[in-house]
PDB file of C-alpha atoms in Angstrom:
ATOM      1  CA  MET U 125       0.000   0.000   0.000  1.00  0.00           C
ATOM      2  CA  ASP U 126       1.291   3.454  -0.868  1.00  0.00           C
ATOM      3  CA  PHE U 127      -0.236   6.527   0.743  1.00  0.00           C
ATOM      4  CA  ALA U 128       0.111  10.086  -0.461  1.00  0.00           C
ATOM      5  CA  PRO U 129       1.567  12.606   2.016  1.00  0.00           C
ATOM      6  CA  ASP U 130      -1.934  13.989   2.589  1.00  0.00           C
ATOM      7  CA  GLY U 131      -3.140  10.557   3.756  1.00  0.00           C
ATOM      8  CA  LEU U 132      -6.229  10.966   1.592  1.00  0.00           C
ATOM      9  CA  SER U 133      -5.133   9.150  -1.523  1.00  0.00           C
ATOM     10  CA  GLY U 134      -2.971   6.237  -2.495  1.00  0.00           C
ATOM     11  CA  ILE U 135      -2.491   2.942  -4.256  1.00  0.00           C
ATOM     12  CA  VAL U 136      -3.564  -0.456  -2.969  1.00  0.00           C
ATOM     13  CA  VAL U 137      -1.881  -3.576  -4.330  1.00  0.00           C
ATOM     14  CA  GLU U 138      -3.116  -6.813  -2.802  1.00  0.00           C
ATOM     15  CA  ASP U 139      -2.943 -10.340  -4.145  1.00  0.00           C
ATOM     16  CA  ALA U 140      -6.356 -11.812  -4.836  1.00  0.00           C
ATOM     17  CA  ASP U 141      -6.192 -15.552  -5.338  1.00  0.00           C
ATOM     18  CA  GLY U 142      -2.480 -15.283  -6.130  1.00  0.00           C
ATOM     19  CA  ARG U 143      -2.960 -12.585  -8.767  1.00  0.00           C
ATOM     20  CA  PRO U 144      -2.146  -8.924  -8.156  1.00  0.00           C
ATOM     21  CA  ALA U 145      -5.099  -6.584  -7.783  1.00  0.00           C
ATOM     22  CA  ARG U 146      -4.404  -2.859  -7.997  1.00  0.00           C
ATOM     23  CA  SER U 147      -6.627   0.138  -7.240  1.00  0.00           C
ATOM     24  CA  THR U 148      -6.014   3.836  -6.766  1.00  0.00           C
ATOM     25  CA  TYR U 149      -8.215   5.807  -4.425  1.00  0.00           C
ATOM     26  CA  ARG U 150      -8.874   9.402  -3.433  1.00  0.00           C
ATOM     27  CA  VAL U 151     -10.993  10.657  -0.521  1.00  0.00           C
ATOM     28  CA  LEU U 152     -13.422  13.277  -1.833  1.00  0.00           C
ATOM     29  CA  GLU U 153     -15.292  14.132   1.383  1.00  0.00           C
ATOM     30  CA  ILE U 154     -15.127  13.140   5.040  1.00  0.00           C
ATOM     31  CA  PHE U 155     -18.255  13.166   7.173  1.00  0.00           C
ATOM     32  CA  CYS U 156     -18.426  13.187  10.971  1.00  0.00           C
ATOM     33  CA  ALA U 157     -21.197  10.790  11.821  1.00  0.00           C
ATOM     34  CA  GLU U 158     -22.830   9.766  15.078  1.00  0.00           C
ATOM     35  CA  GLU U 159     -21.060  11.782  17.800  1.00  0.00           C
ATOM     36  CA  GLY U 160     -19.931  15.360  18.239  1.00  0.00           C
ATOM     37  CA  ALA U 161     -17.197  17.557  16.989  1.00  0.00           C
ATOM     38  CA  SER U 162     -15.970  20.977  17.988  1.00  0.00           C
ATOM     39  CA  ARG U 163     -14.262  23.762  16.135  1.00  0.00           C
ATOM     40  CA  ASP U 164     -13.014  27.238  16.995  1.00  0.00           C
ATOM     41  CA  GLY U 165     -15.729  29.829  16.535  1.00  0.00           C
ATOM     42  CA  GLY U 166     -13.621  31.773  14.031  1.00  0.00           C
ATOM     43  CA  GLY U 167     -12.082  34.391  16.322  1.00  0.00           C
ATOM     44  CA  GLY U 168      -8.844  34.370  14.331  1.00  0.00           C
ATOM     45  CA  GLY U 169      -6.479  33.438  17.173  1.00  0.00           C
ATOM     46  CA  ASP U 170      -4.347  30.352  17.561  1.00  0.00           C
ATOM     47  CA  ALA U 171      -7.029  27.696  17.577  1.00  0.00           C
ATOM     48  CA  THR U 172      -7.168  23.996  17.115  1.00  0.00           C
ATOM     49  CA  THR U 173      -9.918  21.830  15.768  1.00  0.00           C
ATOM     50  CA  ALA U 174     -10.878  18.724  17.676  1.00  0.00           C
ATOM     51  CA  VAL U 175     -13.109  16.172  16.069  1.00  0.00           C
ATOM     52  CA  THR U 176     -14.173  13.017  17.844  1.00  0.00           C
ATOM     53  CA  THR U 177     -16.612  10.662  16.222  1.00  0.00           C
ATOM     54  CA  ALA U 178     -17.985   7.213  16.839  1.00  0.00           C
ATOM     55  CA  ALA U 179     -18.046   6.583  13.113  1.00  0.00           C
ATOM     56  CA  THR U 180     -16.535   8.502  10.251  1.00  0.00           C
ATOM     57  CA  CYS U 181     -17.878   8.106   6.772  1.00  0.00           C
ATOM     58  CA  SER U 182     -16.026   9.120   3.620  1.00  0.00           C
ATOM     59  CA  LEU U 183     -16.937   9.543  -0.005  1.00  0.00           C
ATOM     60  CA  VAL U 184     -14.105   7.853  -1.882  1.00  0.00           C
ATOM     61  CA  GLU U 185     -13.313   7.644  -5.583  1.00  0.00           C
ATOM     62  CA  VAL U 186     -11.707   4.294  -6.390  1.00  0.00           C
ATOM     63  CA  LYS U 187     -10.223   3.402  -9.757  1.00  0.00           C
ATOM     64  CA  PRO U 188      -9.566  -0.317 -10.125  1.00  0.00           C
ATOM     65  CA  LYS U 189      -6.606  -0.914 -12.430  1.00  0.00           C
ATOM     66  CA  THR U 190      -7.237  -4.661 -12.556  1.00  0.00           C
ATOM     67  CA  GLY U 191     -10.538  -6.497 -12.615  1.00  0.00           C
ATOM     68  CA  ARG U 192     -10.740  -8.959  -9.751  1.00  0.00           C
ATOM     69  CA  LYS U 193     -13.923 -10.215  -8.114  1.00  0.00           C
ATOM     70  CA  HIS U 194     -14.955  -7.913  -5.248  1.00  0.00           C
ATOM     71  CA  GLN U 195     -11.730  -5.932  -5.725  1.00  0.00           C
ATOM     72  CA  VAL U 196     -13.039  -2.568  -4.518  1.00  0.00           C
ATOM     73  CA  ARG U 197     -14.829  -4.138  -1.559  1.00  0.00           C
ATOM     74  CA  GLN U 198     -11.716  -6.098  -0.537  1.00  0.00           C
ATOM     75  CA  HIS U 199      -9.363  -3.153  -0.908  1.00  0.00           C
ATOM     76  CA  MET U 200     -11.615  -0.795   1.051  1.00  0.00           C
ATOM     77  CA  GLY U 201     -12.656  -3.223   3.780  1.00  0.00           C
ATOM     78  CA  LEU U 202      -9.584  -5.382   4.250  1.00  0.00           C
ATOM     79  CA  ALA U 203      -6.544  -3.458   2.999  1.00  0.00           C
ATOM     80  CA  LEU U 204      -7.628   0.046   4.069  1.00  0.00           C
ATOM     81  CA  ASP U 205      -9.844  -0.996   7.014  1.00  0.00           C
ATOM     82  CA  ALA U 206     -12.588   1.273   5.654  1.00  0.00           C
ATOM     83  CA  PRO U 207     -15.466  -1.064   4.736  1.00  0.00           C
ATOM     84  CA  LEU U 208     -18.282   0.102   2.510  1.00  0.00           C
ATOM     85  CA  VAL U 209     -21.492   1.172   4.225  1.00  0.00           C
ATOM     86  CA  GLY U 210     -23.739  -1.885   4.026  1.00  0.00           C
ATOM     87  CA  ASP U 211     -20.977  -4.411   3.278  1.00  0.00           C
ATOM     88  CA  THR U 212     -21.313  -7.306   5.710  1.00  0.00           C
ATOM     89  CA  LEU U 213     -18.539  -9.468   4.240  1.00  0.00           C
ATOM     90  CA  TYR U 214     -15.302  -7.469   3.937  1.00  0.00           C
ATOM     91  CA  ARG U 215     -14.823  -5.854   7.346  1.00  0.00           C
ATOM     92  CA  LYS U 216     -12.012  -7.727   9.154  1.00  0.00           C
ATOM     93  CA  GLY U 217     -14.490  -9.384  11.524  1.00  0.00           C
ATOM     94  CA  LYS U 218     -15.508  -6.047  13.019  1.00  0.00           C
ATOM     95  CA  ALA U 219     -19.094  -5.101  13.732  1.00  0.00           C
ATOM     96  CA  ALA U 220     -20.625  -2.666  11.269  1.00  0.00           C
ATOM     97  CA  ARG U 221     -20.338   0.989  12.249  1.00  0.00           C
ATOM     98  CA  THR U 222     -23.250   2.332  10.261  1.00  0.00           C
ATOM     99  CA  PRO U 223     -23.951   6.057  10.277  1.00  0.00           C
ATOM    100  CA  THR U 224     -27.389   6.820  11.695  1.00  0.00           C
ATOM    101  CA  ALA U 225     -28.324   8.494   8.407  1.00  0.00           C
ATOM    102  CA  ALA U 226     -27.776   5.228   6.511  1.00  0.00           C
ATOM    103  CA  ALA U 227     -29.807   2.942   8.776  1.00  0.00           C
ATOM    104  CA  PRO U 228     -33.238   3.611   7.201  1.00  0.00           C
ATOM    105  CA  LEU U 229     -31.802   3.162   3.707  1.00  0.00           C
ATOM    106  CA  LEU U 230     -30.171  -0.135   4.635  1.00  0.00           C
ATOM    107  CA  THR U 231     -33.346  -1.545   6.178  1.00  0.00           C
ATOM    108  CA  ALA U 232     -35.579  -0.424   3.289  1.00  0.00           C
ATOM    109  CA  SER U 233     -34.690  -3.668   1.512  1.00  0.00           C
ATOM    110  CA  GLY U 234     -36.500  -5.714   4.130  1.00  0.00           C
ATOM    111  CA  GLY U 235     -33.605  -5.613   6.562  1.00  0.00           C
ATOM    112  CA  LYS U 236     -31.603  -8.391   4.914  1.00  0.00           C
ATOM    113  CA  PRO U 237     -27.913  -7.768   5.782  1.00  0.00           C
ATOM    114  CA  GLY U 238     -25.823  -6.916   2.753  1.00  0.00           C
ATOM    115  CA  ALA U 239     -28.858  -6.337   0.517  1.00  0.00           C
ATOM    116  CA  VAL U 240     -27.986  -2.649   0.125  1.00  0.00           C
ATOM    117  CA  MET U 241     -24.381  -1.560  -0.256  1.00  0.00           C
ATOM    118  CA  PHE U 242     -23.164   1.967  -0.915  1.00  0.00           C
ATOM    119  CA  LEU U 243     -20.972   1.145  -3.897  1.00  0.00           C
ATOM    120  CA  HIS U 244     -21.640   2.746  -7.273  1.00  0.00           C
ATOM    121  CA  SER U 245     -19.891   2.549 -10.620  1.00  0.00           C
ATOM    122  CA  ALA U 246     -20.136   6.141 -11.833  1.00  0.00           C
ATOM    123  CA  ALA U 247     -18.084   5.650 -14.999  1.00  0.00           C
ATOM    124  CA  LEU U 248     -16.642   2.900 -17.128  1.00  0.00           C
ATOM    125  CA  GLU U 249     -14.188   3.265 -19.996  1.00  0.00           C
ATOM    126  CA  LEU U 250     -13.454   0.479 -22.442  1.00  0.00           C
ATOM    127  CA  ASP U 251     -12.658  -0.190 -26.068  1.00  0.00           C
ATOM    128  CA  HIS U 252     -15.587  -1.107 -28.307  1.00  0.00           C
ATOM    129  CA  PRO U 253     -15.211  -4.836 -29.092  1.00  0.00           C
ATOM    130  CA  VAL U 254     -15.802  -4.373 -32.850  1.00  0.00           C
ATOM    131  CA  THR U 255     -14.640  -0.869 -33.785  1.00  0.00           C
ATOM    132  CA  GLY U 256     -11.969  -0.414 -31.118  1.00  0.00           C
ATOM    133  CA  ALA U 257     -13.296   3.097 -30.418  1.00  0.00           C
ATOM    134  CA  LYS U 258     -13.033   4.337 -26.816  1.00  0.00           C
ATOM    135  CA  LEU U 259     -16.365   4.107 -25.034  1.00  0.00           C
ATOM    136  CA  HIS U 260     -17.120   6.203 -21.968  1.00  0.00           C
ATOM    137  CA  LEU U 261     -20.215   5.136 -20.062  1.00  0.00           C
ATOM    138  CA  SER U 262     -21.474   7.039 -17.043  1.00  0.00           C
ATOM    139  CA  ASP U 263     -24.325   6.728 -14.580  1.00  0.00           C
ATOM    140  CA  PRO U 264     -25.527   9.296 -12.022  1.00  0.00           C
ATOM    141  CA  LEU U 265     -25.703   8.438  -8.342  1.00  0.00           C
ATOM    142  CA  PRO U 266     -28.869   6.612  -7.303  1.00  0.00           C
ATOM    143  CA  ARG U 267     -31.371   8.716  -5.340  1.00  0.00           C
ATOM    144  CA  THR U 268     -30.658   6.732  -2.166  1.00  0.00           C
ATOM    145  CA  PHE U 269     -26.985   7.744  -2.406  1.00  0.00           C
ATOM    146  CA  ASP U 270     -27.899  11.386  -2.960  1.00  0.00           C
ATOM    147  CA  GLY U 271     -30.183  11.200   0.074  1.00  0.00           C
ATOM    148  CA  LEU U 272     -27.494   9.665   2.266  1.00  0.00           C
ATOM    149  CA  LEU U 273     -24.852  12.190   1.160  1.00  0.00           C
ATOM    150  CA  ALA U 274     -27.233  15.107   1.796  1.00  0.00           C
ATOM    151  CA  SER U 275     -28.033  13.754   5.259  1.00  0.00           C
ATOM    152  CA  LEU U 276     -24.349  13.207   6.121  1.00  0.00           C
ATOM    153  CA  ARG U 277     -23.483  16.719   4.929  1.00  0.00           C
ATOM    154  CA  ARG U 278     -26.240  18.225   7.097  1.00  0.00           C
ATOM    155  CA  GLN U 279     -25.213  16.160  10.119  1.00  0.00           C
ATOM    156  CA  THR U 280     -21.526  17.001   9.696  1.00  0.00           C
ATOM    157  CA  LYS U 281     -22.265  20.711   9.289  1.00  0.00           C
ATOM    158  CA  ALA U 282     -24.389  20.658  12.466  1.00  0.00           C
ATOM    159  CA  ASP U 283     -21.803  18.647  14.447  1.00  0.00           C
ATOM    160  CA  VAL U 284     -18.829  20.856  13.597  1.00  0.00           C
ATOM    161  CA  LYS U 285     -20.389  24.184  14.587  1.00  0.00           C
TER     162      LYS U 285
END
């Protein structure tokens, strides 16, 4: 694993079934979920920010460079110890730390564990099998994702005041 100096991006290389699996990732947003946070009121002096949370949720862009089964889930949950919200399999034996905002969305599927997972393929690039032309396919976030992100943003904004 290689991390960038900012700690928010890097490269994960893990063997999957004896074959290398490589992904790059970049943290786009970090949300403070569950418990409080505090920040200086903006007085301009020497101030520090202290954030303590029971669960932190992040929006992460992952670009798999190889195509292994469950690659993104394994890299996030096992290699980076940052399992996907809703993933019950790849979490190093730890109990799920689900943000309160996600709970209703996860149980909307009848409450079956692992039925809803917050993983979305926003874009896919490949060569057309006949013409060889580059194809770029994209898909917007599902409404449930938009709802969860909006809720996490509101909660984080309220917690950090």
